[in-house]
């Protein structure tokens, strides 16, 4: 007779990292079934949502090309490998435990994978020619991944300016959307005149059924509603729009849109608690005095209501809101590498029912 | 005001009676429900919890209530340390605490104790987990092999030169990762390889000895050599030259 009732076993297993969790499948037949059970998967994902992680693509030696560094509060620093994709890839987006990666040798080839469970899907090629005729870089300006954990489906969005052959660019904005349920791409066209910085492109947030990007001018957030295929604008809080000399970043905070505004001495955190009414609340104002020297090169990457992960050129720091303590979680010695913030993504560990 | 000094009486399975402040007792959702729906004057029976365990649990609840109410001057860091020490008990007591926290519905204590047990089994082999939880193995040898093959990646160790092995902290018999200004003890368990060192000592060494736990606990431990150590800010990168399968 086992020591614990099933509900206690579930609570214990829900707190294991994915790899040890899958090892427990061999303990007994009940545990094998538990791990694939819908209720357990929901519990597991709820527990892991409280543990924000940062994944960093390191530009290390060729052998470690397909591995990522993972930093989080529970386990510290670990390594995650994408070698199961059997391709050299670049991470383009991260959402709710899935990553969207593009193939480096094969342009136009995209994968969506769960780096923890090593499940992956090679997306069918989009038959639309604009995939290779995006302007100006030849690839999509915006890449978004919308992973809906409760519905066990995802969308991939490739959006960018298109220039018809032989013509000047005219603001035509092509949007290609892949739906995992139908396994198909669809396209729609609109007109836009926004530009996006590197961080704007990296920091796409999926909440309330829409993908959100901050625009380069920081005048508004551009949102793509995936249910209705429409683009709309969401305004920023007045203090952020009219503040000068501040850097602004768009993040997710426990399922809500969040803006982090960094000036020389302060970090203001705004959260849109009421999405319907588009109302912003300033939830915290953090003094940056203790990390004064790092402020010019610091970028927020991931957060929950309890802590914020930030990256500099060579370090990953975490700020705990309750205790108001800063901690260094990870640092690199090799200064010749790309800055850590350049390819750092918010992440969390999620498992999905196998279908 | 009466409500702040209201006391509730609790009787345990071994007939011990505890009188506690209401604010402390209602940390347990079960006790809260009984108190609010039953007769507040009589004693509440907590049938499945012994006096010793209830005493510990009440200490936990009191500490957390006082810290939240600001009655005790304790920082979140200090409370975290207090919690870490609270669960440094023998396995039987820990398991009793889990069962009691589950039955009394004390969410934060259940979270703390379950995380502690999860950390304990992280690096264990399936047969060790079965022993810990007193679970019967109902797999045939072939069926178990099939499950292993199906999830091969979960059982393989990362190996080879240049591999970072920092995962699967198993700290049932070792100290946990403790952060304080003066020193850190870092425990690294990579499946069967377990080491414990203080980081300040490691910083001066070029190489360290790593012992591999063999399958049979009575055979001598096998020494592996570690090629290189990079001591970061509390996290150690180790470059092993080995291949190991669970």
PDB file of N, CA and C in Angstrom, chain A residues 225-315:
ATOM      1  N   UNK A 225      -5.201  40.483 -33.405  1.00  0.00           N
ATOM      2  CA  UNK A 225      -6.234  39.627 -32.834  1.00  0.00           C
ATOM      3  C   UNK A 225      -6.335  38.374 -33.698  1.00  0.00           C
ATOM      4  N   UNK A 226      -6.022  37.223 -33.107  1.00  0.00           N
ATOM      5  CA  UNK A 226      -5.979  36.000 -33.893  1.00  0.00           C
ATOM      6  C   UNK A 226      -7.351  35.403 -34.178  1.00  0.00           C
ATOM      7  N   UNK A 227      -8.356  35.834 -33.446  1.00  0.00           N
ATOM      8  CA  UNK A 227      -9.698  35.312 -33.730  1.00  0.00           C
ATOM      9  C   UNK A 227     -10.290  35.995 -34.957  1.00  0.00           C
ATOM     10  N   UNK A 228     -10.006  37.296 -35.100  1.00  0.00           N
ATOM     11  CA  UNK A 228     -10.621  38.045 -36.191  1.00  0.00           C
ATOM     12  C   UNK A 228      -9.645  38.525 -37.254  1.00  0.00           C
ATOM     13  N   UNK A 229      -8.357  38.185 -37.110  1.00  0.00           N
ATOM     14  CA  UNK A 229      -7.343  38.603 -38.099  1.00  0.00           C
ATOM     15  C   UNK A 229      -7.376  40.110 -38.324  1.00  0.00           C
ATOM     16  N   UNK A 230      -7.368  40.868 -37.243  1.00  0.00           N
ATOM     17  CA  UNK A 230      -7.281  42.322 -37.412  1.00  0.00           C
ATOM     18  C   UNK A 230      -6.145  42.865 -36.562  1.00  0.00           C
ATOM     19  N   UNK A 231      -5.535  43.922 -37.095  1.00  0.00           N
ATOM     20  CA  UNK A 231      -4.523  44.647 -36.344  1.00  0.00           C
ATOM     21  C   UNK A 231      -5.213  45.798 -35.618  1.00  0.00           C
ATOM     22  N   UNK A 232      -4.799  46.051 -34.368  1.00  0.00           N
ATOM     23  CA  UNK A 232      -5.308  47.247 -33.721  1.00  0.00           C
ATOM     24  C   UNK A 232      -4.216  47.852 -32.866  1.00  0.00           C
ATOM     25  N   UNK A 233      -4.455  49.093 -32.437  1.00  0.00           N
ATOM     26  CA  UNK A 233      -3.460  49.795 -31.627  1.00  0.00           C
ATOM     27  C   UNK A 233      -3.950  49.884 -30.198  1.00  0.00           C
ATOM     28  N   UNK A 234      -3.009  49.708 -29.279  1.00  0.00           N
ATOM     29  CA  UNK A 234      -3.330  49.869 -27.856  1.00  0.00           C
ATOM     30  C   UNK A 234      -2.442  50.988 -27.332  1.00  0.00           C
ATOM     31  N   UNK A 235      -3.056  51.969 -26.659  1.00  0.00           N
ATOM     32  CA  UNK A 235      -2.215  53.095 -26.197  1.00  0.00           C
ATOM     33  C   UNK A 235      -1.466  52.754 -24.948  1.00  0.00           C
ATOM     34  N   UNK A 236      -0.382  53.483 -24.789  1.00  0.00           N
ATOM     35  CA  UNK A 236       0.466  53.345 -23.611  1.00  0.00           C
ATOM     36  C   UNK A 236      -0.047  54.302 -22.533  1.00  0.00           C
ATOM     37  N   UNK A 237       0.340  54.081 -21.277  1.00  0.00           N
ATOM     38  CA  UNK A 237      -0.024  55.076 -20.262  1.00  0.00           C
ATOM     39  C   UNK A 237       0.583  56.425 -20.634  1.00  0.00           C
ATOM     40  N   UNK A 238      -0.121  57.508 -20.322  1.00  0.00           N
ATOM     41  CA  UNK A 238       0.359  58.845 -20.705  1.00  0.00           C
ATOM     42  C   UNK A 238       1.781  59.111 -20.232  1.00  0.00           C
ATOM     43  N   UNK A 239       2.056  58.724 -18.996  1.00  0.00           N
ATOM     44  CA  UNK A 239       3.385  59.005 -18.446  1.00  0.00           C
ATOM     45  C   UNK A 239       4.479  58.318 -19.259  1.00  0.00           C
ATOM     46  N   UNK A 240       4.146  57.222 -19.879  1.00  0.00           N
ATOM     47  CA  UNK A 240       5.142  56.507 -20.670  1.00  0.00           C
ATOM     48  C   UNK A 240       5.270  57.139 -22.052  1.00  0.00           C
ATOM     49  N   UNK A 241       4.120  57.495 -22.667  1.00  0.00           N
ATOM     50  CA  UNK A 241       4.182  58.087 -24.012  1.00  0.00           C
ATOM     51  C   UNK A 241       4.908  59.417 -23.988  1.00  0.00           C
ATOM     52  N   UNK A 242       4.666  60.195 -22.951  1.00  0.00           N
ATOM     53  CA  UNK A 242       5.214  61.545 -22.947  1.00  0.00           C
ATOM     54  C   UNK A 242       6.526  61.658 -22.195  1.00  0.00           C
ATOM     55  N   UNK A 243       6.938  60.589 -21.554  1.00  0.00           N
ATOM     56  CA  UNK A 243       8.222  60.625 -20.839  1.00  0.00           C
ATOM     57  C   UNK A 243       9.350  60.625 -21.842  1.00  0.00           C
ATOM     58  N   UNK A 244      10.349  61.454 -21.613  1.00  0.00           N
ATOM     59  CA  UNK A 244      11.460  61.480 -22.571  1.00  0.00           C
ATOM     60  C   UNK A 244      12.672  60.791 -21.969  1.00  0.00           C
ATOM     61  N   UNK A 245      13.491  60.229 -22.822  1.00  0.00           N
ATOM     62  CA  UNK A 245      14.732  59.622 -22.360  1.00  0.00           C
ATOM     63  C   UNK A 245      14.546  58.306 -21.636  1.00  0.00           C
ATOM     64  N   UNK A 246      13.338  57.749 -21.709  1.00  0.00           N
ATOM     65  CA  UNK A 246      13.137  56.455 -21.062  1.00  0.00           C
ATOM     66  C   UNK A 246      13.149  55.353 -22.089  1.00  0.00           C
ATOM     67  N   UNK A 247      13.596  54.186 -21.657  1.00  0.00           N
ATOM     68  CA  UNK A 247      13.500  53.037 -22.531  1.00  0.00           C
ATOM     69  C   UNK A 247      12.308  52.217 -22.069  1.00  0.00           C
ATOM     70  N   UNK A 248      11.541  51.715 -23.003  1.00  0.00           N
ATOM     71  CA  UNK A 248      10.323  50.985 -22.654  1.00  0.00           C
ATOM     72  C   UNK A 248      10.347  49.587 -23.256  1.00  0.00           C
ATOM     73  N   UNK A 249       9.901  48.594 -22.478  1.00  0.00           N
ATOM     74  CA  UNK A 249       9.896  47.207 -22.940  1.00  0.00           C
ATOM     75  C   UNK A 249       8.557  46.572 -22.649  1.00  0.00           C
ATOM     76  N   UNK A 250       8.139  45.684 -23.560  1.00  0.00           N
ATOM     77  CA  UNK A 250       6.849  45.015 -23.412  1.00  0.00           C
ATOM     78  C   UNK A 250       7.074  43.591 -22.938  1.00  0.00           C
ATOM     79  N   UNK A 251       6.441  43.229 -21.833  1.00  0.00           N
ATOM     80  CA  UNK A 251       6.581  41.876 -21.307  1.00  0.00           C
ATOM     81  C   UNK A 251       5.213  41.338 -20.914  1.00  0.00           C
ATOM     82  N   UNK A 252       5.200  40.094 -20.471  1.00  0.00           N
ATOM     83  CA  UNK A 252       3.991  39.457 -19.978  1.00  0.00           C
ATOM     84  C   UNK A 252       4.143  39.378 -18.456  1.00  0.00           C
ATOM     85  N   UNK A 253       3.093  39.681 -17.707  1.00  0.00           N
ATOM     86  CA  UNK A 253       3.170  39.497 -16.259  1.00  0.00           C
ATOM     87  C   UNK A 253       1.949  38.702 -15.819  1.00  0.00           C
ATOM     88  N   UNK A 254       2.135  37.400 -15.549  1.00  0.00           N
ATOM     89  CA  UNK A 254       1.041  36.532 -15.108  1.00  0.00           C
ATOM     90  C   UNK A 254      -0.179  36.653 -16.002  1.00  0.00           C
ATOM     91  N   UNK A 255       0.042  36.643 -17.311  1.00  0.00           N
ATOM     92  CA  UNK A 255      -1.086  36.655 -18.236  1.00  0.00           C
ATOM     93  C   UNK A 255      -1.627  38.027 -18.583  1.00  0.00           C
ATOM     94  N   UNK A 256      -0.963  39.091 -18.128  1.00  0.00           N
ATOM     95  CA  UNK A 256      -1.386  40.450 -18.477  1.00  0.00           C
ATOM     96  C   UNK A 256      -0.254  41.163 -19.222  1.00  0.00           C
ATOM     97  N   UNK A 257      -0.648  42.159 -20.045  1.00  0.00           N
ATOM     98  CA  UNK A 257       0.371  42.971 -20.710  1.00  0.00           C
ATOM     99  C   UNK A 257       1.092  43.795 -19.659  1.00  0.00           C
ATOM    100  N   UNK A 258       2.413  43.905 -19.805  1.00  0.00           N
ATOM    101  CA  UNK A 258       3.158  44.694 -18.849  1.00  0.00           C
ATOM    102  C   UNK A 258       4.196  45.543 -19.577  1.00  0.00           C
ATOM    103  N   UNK A 259       4.363  46.756 -19.131  1.00  0.00           N
ATOM    104  CA  UNK A 259       5.381  47.634 -19.697  1.00  0.00           C
ATOM    105  C   UNK A 259       6.393  47.935 -18.617  1.00  0.00           C
ATOM    106  N   UNK A 260       7.666  47.826 -18.967  1.00  0.00           N
ATOM    107  CA  UNK A 260       8.706  48.195 -18.010  1.00  0.00           C
ATOM    108  C   UNK A 260       9.445  49.390 -18.580  1.00  0.00           C
ATOM    109  N   UNK A 261       9.477  50.447 -17.803  1.00  0.00           N
ATOM    110  CA  UNK A 261      10.037  51.711 -18.233  1.00  0.00           C
ATOM    111  C   UNK A 261      11.308  51.931 -17.425  1.00  0.00           C
ATOM    112  N   UNK A 262      12.442  52.101 -18.119  1.00  0.00           N
ATOM    113  CA  UNK A 262      13.717  52.249 -17.401  1.00  0.00           C
ATOM    114  C   UNK A 262      14.311  53.623 -17.673  1.00  0.00           C
ATOM    115  N   UNK A 263      14.576  54.351 -16.584  1.00  0.00           N
ATOM    116  CA  UNK A 263      15.280  55.619 -16.727  1.00  0.00           C
ATOM    117  C   UNK A 263      16.610  55.451 -16.002  1.00  0.00           C
ATOM    118  N   UNK A 264      17.327  56.548 -15.775  1.00  0.00           N
ATOM    119  CA  UNK A 264      18.640  56.407 -15.137  1.00  0.00           C
ATOM    120  C   UNK A 264      18.558  55.781 -13.758  1.00  0.00           C
ATOM    121  N   UNK A 265      17.532  56.207 -12.999  1.00  0.00           N
ATOM    122  CA  UNK A 265      17.524  55.803 -11.594  1.00  0.00           C
ATOM    123  C   UNK A 265      16.343  54.932 -11.201  1.00  0.00           C
ATOM    124  N   UNK A 266      15.364  54.828 -12.084  1.00  0.00           N
ATOM    125  CA  UNK A 266      14.153  54.123 -11.700  1.00  0.00           C
ATOM    126  C   UNK A 266      13.687  53.137 -12.753  1.00  0.00           C
ATOM    127  N   UNK A 267      12.988  52.121 -12.262  1.00  0.00           N
ATOM    128  CA  UNK A 267      12.325  51.188 -13.162  1.00  0.00           C
ATOM    129  C   UNK A 267      10.851  51.194 -12.761  1.00  0.00           C
ATOM    130  N   UNK A 268       9.984  51.622 -13.676  1.00  0.00           N
ATOM    131  CA  UNK A 268       8.552  51.628 -13.393  1.00  0.00           C
ATOM    132  C   UNK A 268       7.915  50.431 -14.071  1.00  0.00           C
ATOM    133  N   UNK A 269       7.033  49.755 -13.323  1.00  0.00           N
ATOM    134  CA  UNK A 269       6.378  48.584 -13.893  1.00  0.00           C
ATOM    135  C   UNK A 269       4.888  48.850 -14.014  1.00  0.00           C
ATOM    136  N   UNK A 270       4.393  48.764 -15.233  1.00  0.00           N
ATOM    137  CA  UNK A 270       2.978  48.979 -15.506  1.00  0.00           C
ATOM    138  C   UNK A 270       2.354  47.652 -15.923  1.00  0.00           C
ATOM    139  N   UNK A 271       1.148  47.407 -15.452  1.00  0.00           N
ATOM    140  CA  UNK A 271       0.451  46.192 -15.874  1.00  0.00           C
ATOM    141  C   UNK A 271      -0.946  46.571 -16.335  1.00  0.00           C
ATOM    142  N   UNK A 272      -1.390  45.993 -17.433  1.00  0.00           N
ATOM    143  CA  UNK A 272      -2.743  46.277 -17.904  1.00  0.00           C
ATOM    144  C   UNK A 272      -3.670  45.246 -17.260  1.00  0.00           C
ATOM    145  N   UNK A 273      -4.174  45.589 -16.070  1.00  0.00           N
ATOM    146  CA  UNK A 273      -4.995  44.616 -15.348  1.00  0.00           C
ATOM    147  C   UNK A 273      -6.371  44.464 -15.973  1.00  0.00           C
ATOM    148  N   UNK A 274      -6.854  45.517 -16.637  1.00  0.00           N
ATOM    149  CA  UNK A 274      -8.168  45.455 -17.282  1.00  0.00           C
ATOM    150  C   UNK A 274      -7.957  45.554 -18.782  1.00  0.00           C
ATOM    151  N   UNK A 275      -7.934  44.404 -19.450  1.00  0.00           N
ATOM    152  CA  UNK A 275      -7.632  44.396 -20.884  1.00  0.00           C
ATOM    153  C   UNK A 275      -8.789  44.976 -21.687  1.00  0.00           C
ATOM    154  N   UNK A 276      -9.995  44.671 -21.234  1.00  0.00           N
ATOM    155  CA  UNK A 276     -11.213  45.141 -21.914  1.00  0.00           C
ATOM    156  C   UNK A 276     -11.210  46.668 -22.011  1.00  0.00           C
ATOM    157  N   UNK A 277     -10.936  47.320 -20.877  1.00  0.00           N
ATOM    158  CA  UNK A 277     -11.001  48.778 -20.840  1.00  0.00           C
ATOM    159  C   UNK A 277      -9.655  49.419 -21.155  1.00  0.00           C
ATOM    160  N   UNK A 278      -8.638  48.605 -21.377  1.00  0.00           N
ATOM    161  CA  UNK A 278      -7.279  49.093 -21.670  1.00  0.00           C
ATOM    162  C   UNK A 278      -6.767  50.055 -20.604  1.00  0.00           C
ATOM    163  N   UNK A 279      -6.913  49.655 -19.335  1.00  0.00           N
ATOM    164  CA  UNK A 279      -6.457  50.518 -18.238  1.00  0.00           C
ATOM    165  C   UNK A 279      -5.136  50.004 -17.679  1.00  0.00           C
ATOM    166  N   UNK A 280      -4.159  50.896 -17.588  1.00  0.00           N
ATOM    167  CA  UNK A 280      -2.847  50.550 -17.058  1.00  0.00           C
ATOM    168  C   UNK A 280      -2.742  50.944 -15.585  1.00  0.00           C
ATOM    169  N   UNK A 281      -2.069  50.120 -14.785  1.00  0.00           N
ATOM    170  CA  UNK A 281      -1.799  50.442 -13.381  1.00  0.00           C
ATOM    171  C   UNK A 281      -0.303  50.360 -13.158  1.00  0.00           C
ATOM    172  N   UNK A 282       0.265  51.359 -12.435  1.00  0.00           N
ATOM    173  CA  UNK A 282       1.683  51.246 -12.112  1.00  0.00           C
ATOM    174  C   UNK A 282       1.783  50.384 -10.863  1.00  0.00           C
ATOM    175  N   UNK A 283       2.308  49.186 -11.003  1.00  0.00           N
ATOM    176  CA  UNK A 283       2.312  48.277  -9.861  1.00  0.00           C
ATOM    177  C   UNK A 283       3.558  48.402  -8.993  1.00  0.00           C
ATOM    178  N   UNK A 284       4.631  48.963  -9.546  1.00  0.00           N
ATOM    179  CA  UNK A 284       5.834  49.095  -8.735  1.00  0.00           C
ATOM    180  C   UNK A 284       6.751  50.155  -9.330  1.00  0.00           C
ATOM    181  N   UNK A 285       7.533  50.733  -8.452  1.00  0.00           N
ATOM    182  CA  UNK A 285       8.529  51.701  -8.880  1.00  0.00           C
ATOM    183  C   UNK A 285       9.817  51.301  -8.157  1.00  0.00           C
ATOM    184  N   UNK A 286      10.788  50.817  -8.909  1.00  0.00           N
ATOM    185  CA  UNK A 286      11.972  50.218  -8.302  1.00  0.00           C
ATOM    186  C   UNK A 286      13.174  51.134  -8.459  1.00  0.00           C
ATOM    187  N   UNK A 287      13.864  51.363  -7.358  1.00  0.00           N
ATOM    188  CA  UNK A 287      15.070  52.175  -7.436  1.00  0.00           C
ATOM    189  C   UNK A 287      16.187  51.338  -8.038  1.00  0.00           C
ATOM    190  N   UNK A 288      16.928  51.940  -8.970  1.00  0.00           N
ATOM    191  CA  UNK A 288      18.009  51.199  -9.616  1.00  0.00           C
ATOM    192  C   UNK A 288      19.362  51.566  -9.029  1.00  0.00           C
ATOM    193  N   UNK A 289      19.311  52.164  -7.842  1.00  0.00           N
ATOM    194  CA  UNK A 289      20.546  52.627  -7.206  1.00  0.00           C
ATOM    195  C   UNK A 289      21.590  51.519  -7.060  1.00  0.00           C
ATOM    196  N   UNK A 290      21.174  50.320  -6.614  1.00  0.00           N
ATOM    197  CA  UNK A 290      22.203  49.299  -6.350  1.00  0.00           C
ATOM    198  C   UNK A 290      22.799  48.691  -7.608  1.00  0.00           C
ATOM    199  N   UNK A 291      22.153  48.909  -8.749  1.00  0.00           N
ATOM    200  CA  UNK A 291      22.773  48.370  -9.960  1.00  0.00           C
ATOM    201  C   UNK A 291      23.105  49.502 -10.910  1.00  0.00           C
ATOM    202  N   UNK A 292      23.382  50.654 -10.301  1.00  0.00           N
ATOM    203  CA  UNK A 292      23.621  51.879 -11.041  1.00  0.00           C
ATOM    204  C   UNK A 292      24.491  51.705 -12.286  1.00  0.00           C
ATOM    205  N   UNK A 293      25.627  51.003 -12.091  1.00  0.00           N
ATOM    206  CA  UNK A 293      26.578  50.881 -13.195  1.00  0.00           C
ATOM    207  C   UNK A 293      26.037  50.056 -14.357  1.00  0.00           C
ATOM    208  N   UNK A 294      25.040  49.204 -14.054  1.00  0.00           N
ATOM    209  CA  UNK A 294      24.552  48.307 -15.109  1.00  0.00           C
ATOM    210  C   UNK A 294      23.388  48.894 -15.882  1.00  0.00           C
ATOM    211  N   UNK A 295      22.817  49.977 -15.365  1.00  0.00           N
ATOM    212  CA  UNK A 295      21.558  50.489 -15.934  1.00  0.00           C
ATOM    213  C   UNK A 295      21.581  50.775 -17.439  1.00  0.00           C
ATOM    214  N   UNK A 296      22.625  51.391 -17.986  1.00  0.00           N
ATOM    215  CA  UNK A 296      22.567  51.685 -19.423  1.00  0.00           C
ATOM    216  C   UNK A 296      22.423  50.438 -20.289  1.00  0.00           C
ATOM    217  N   UNK A 297      22.958  49.302 -19.835  1.00  0.00           N
ATOM    218  CA  UNK A 297      22.925  48.126 -20.703  1.00  0.00           C
ATOM    219  C   UNK A 297      22.020  47.025 -20.202  1.00  0.00           C
ATOM    220  N   UNK A 298      20.988  47.388 -19.414  1.00  0.00           N
ATOM    221  CA  UNK A 298      20.152  46.331 -18.841  1.00  0.00           C
ATOM    222  C   UNK A 298      18.787  46.274 -19.526  1.00  0.00           C
ATOM    223  N   UNK A 299      18.309  45.039 -19.775  1.00  0.00           N
ATOM    224  CA  UNK A 299      17.051  44.847 -20.473  1.00  0.00           C
ATOM    225  C   UNK A 299      16.190  43.848 -19.719  1.00  0.00           C
ATOM    226  N   UNK A 300      14.914  44.168 -19.448  1.00  0.00           N
ATOM    227  CA  UNK A 300      14.065  43.187 -18.777  1.00  0.00           C
ATOM    228  C   UNK A 300      13.643  42.102 -19.772  1.00  0.00           C
ATOM    229  N   UNK A 301      13.631  40.856 -19.317  1.00  0.00           N
ATOM    230  CA  UNK A 301      13.332  39.753 -20.222  1.00  0.00           C
ATOM    231  C   UNK A 301      12.079  38.982 -19.808  1.00  0.00           C
ATOM    232  N   UNK A 302      11.935  38.683 -18.511  1.00  0.00           N
ATOM    233  CA  UNK A 302      10.790  37.867 -18.082  1.00  0.00           C
ATOM    234  C   UNK A 302      10.344  38.329 -16.705  1.00  0.00           C
ATOM    235  N   UNK A 303       9.051  38.153 -16.399  1.00  0.00           N
ATOM    236  CA  UNK A 303       8.615  38.533 -15.055  1.00  0.00           C
ATOM    237  C   UNK A 303       7.330  37.829 -14.642  1.00  0.00           C
ATOM    238  N   UNK A 304       7.130  37.812 -13.325  1.00  0.00           N
ATOM    239  CA  UNK A 304       5.833  37.436 -12.776  1.00  0.00           C
ATOM    240  C   UNK A 304       5.521  38.548 -11.772  1.00  0.00           C
ATOM    241  N   UNK A 305       4.458  38.384 -10.995  1.00  0.00           N
ATOM    242  CA  UNK A 305       4.146  39.386  -9.983  1.00  0.00           C
ATOM    243  C   UNK A 305       5.183  39.403  -8.866  1.00  0.00           C
ATOM    244  N   UNK A 306       6.018  38.341  -8.797  1.00  0.00           N
ATOM    245  CA  UNK A 306       6.962  38.234  -7.677  1.00  0.00           C
ATOM    246  C   UNK A 306       8.384  38.616  -8.026  1.00  0.00           C
ATOM    247  N   UNK A 307       8.792  38.439  -9.283  1.00  0.00           N
ATOM    248  CA  UNK A 307      10.184  38.740  -9.611  1.00  0.00           C
ATOM    249  C   UNK A 307      10.338  39.120 -11.076  1.00  0.00           C
ATOM    250  N   UNK A 308      11.459  39.794 -11.366  1.00  0.00           N
ATOM    251  CA  UNK A 308      11.748  40.211 -12.742  1.00  0.00           C
ATOM    252  C   UNK A 308      13.150  39.737 -13.103  1.00  0.00           C
ATOM    253  N   UNK A 309      13.283  39.124 -14.275  1.00  0.00           N
ATOM    254  CA  UNK A 309      14.596  38.720 -14.782  1.00  0.00           C
ATOM    255  C   UNK A 309      15.061  39.758 -15.789  1.00  0.00           C
ATOM    256  N   UNK A 310      16.314  40.200 -15.625  1.00  0.00           N
ATOM    257  CA  UNK A 310      16.868  41.171 -16.563  1.00  0.00           C
ATOM    258  C   UNK A 310      18.212  40.665 -17.066  1.00  0.00           C
ATOM    259  N   UNK A 311      18.582  41.096 -18.273  1.00  0.00           N
ATOM    260  CA  UNK A 311      19.869  40.661 -18.823  1.00  0.00           C
ATOM    261  C   UNK A 311      20.697  41.860 -19.238  1.00  0.00           C
ATOM    262  N   UNK A 312      22.013  41.742 -19.018  1.00  0.00           N
ATOM    263  CA  UNK A 312      22.932  42.765 -19.497  1.00  0.00           C
ATOM    264  C   UNK A 312      23.801  42.088 -20.565  1.00  0.00           C
ATOM    265  N   UNK A 313      24.902  42.722 -20.861  1.00  0.00           N
ATOM    266  CA  UNK A 313      25.805  42.137 -21.852  1.00  0.00           C
ATOM    267  C   UNK A 313      26.305  40.774 -21.390  1.00  0.00           C
ATOM    268  N   UNK A 314      26.664  40.687 -20.102  1.00  0.00           N
ATOM    269  CA  UNK A 314      27.306  39.463 -19.620  1.00  0.00           C
ATOM    270  C   UNK A 314      26.606  38.793 -18.440  1.00  0.00           C
ATOM    271  N   UNK A 315      25.487  39.354 -17.985  1.00  0.00           N
ATOM    272  CA  UNK A 315      24.875  38.760 -16.783  1.00  0.00           C
ATOM    273  C   UNK A 315      23.379  38.624 -16.916  1.00  0.00           C
TER     274      UNK A 315
END
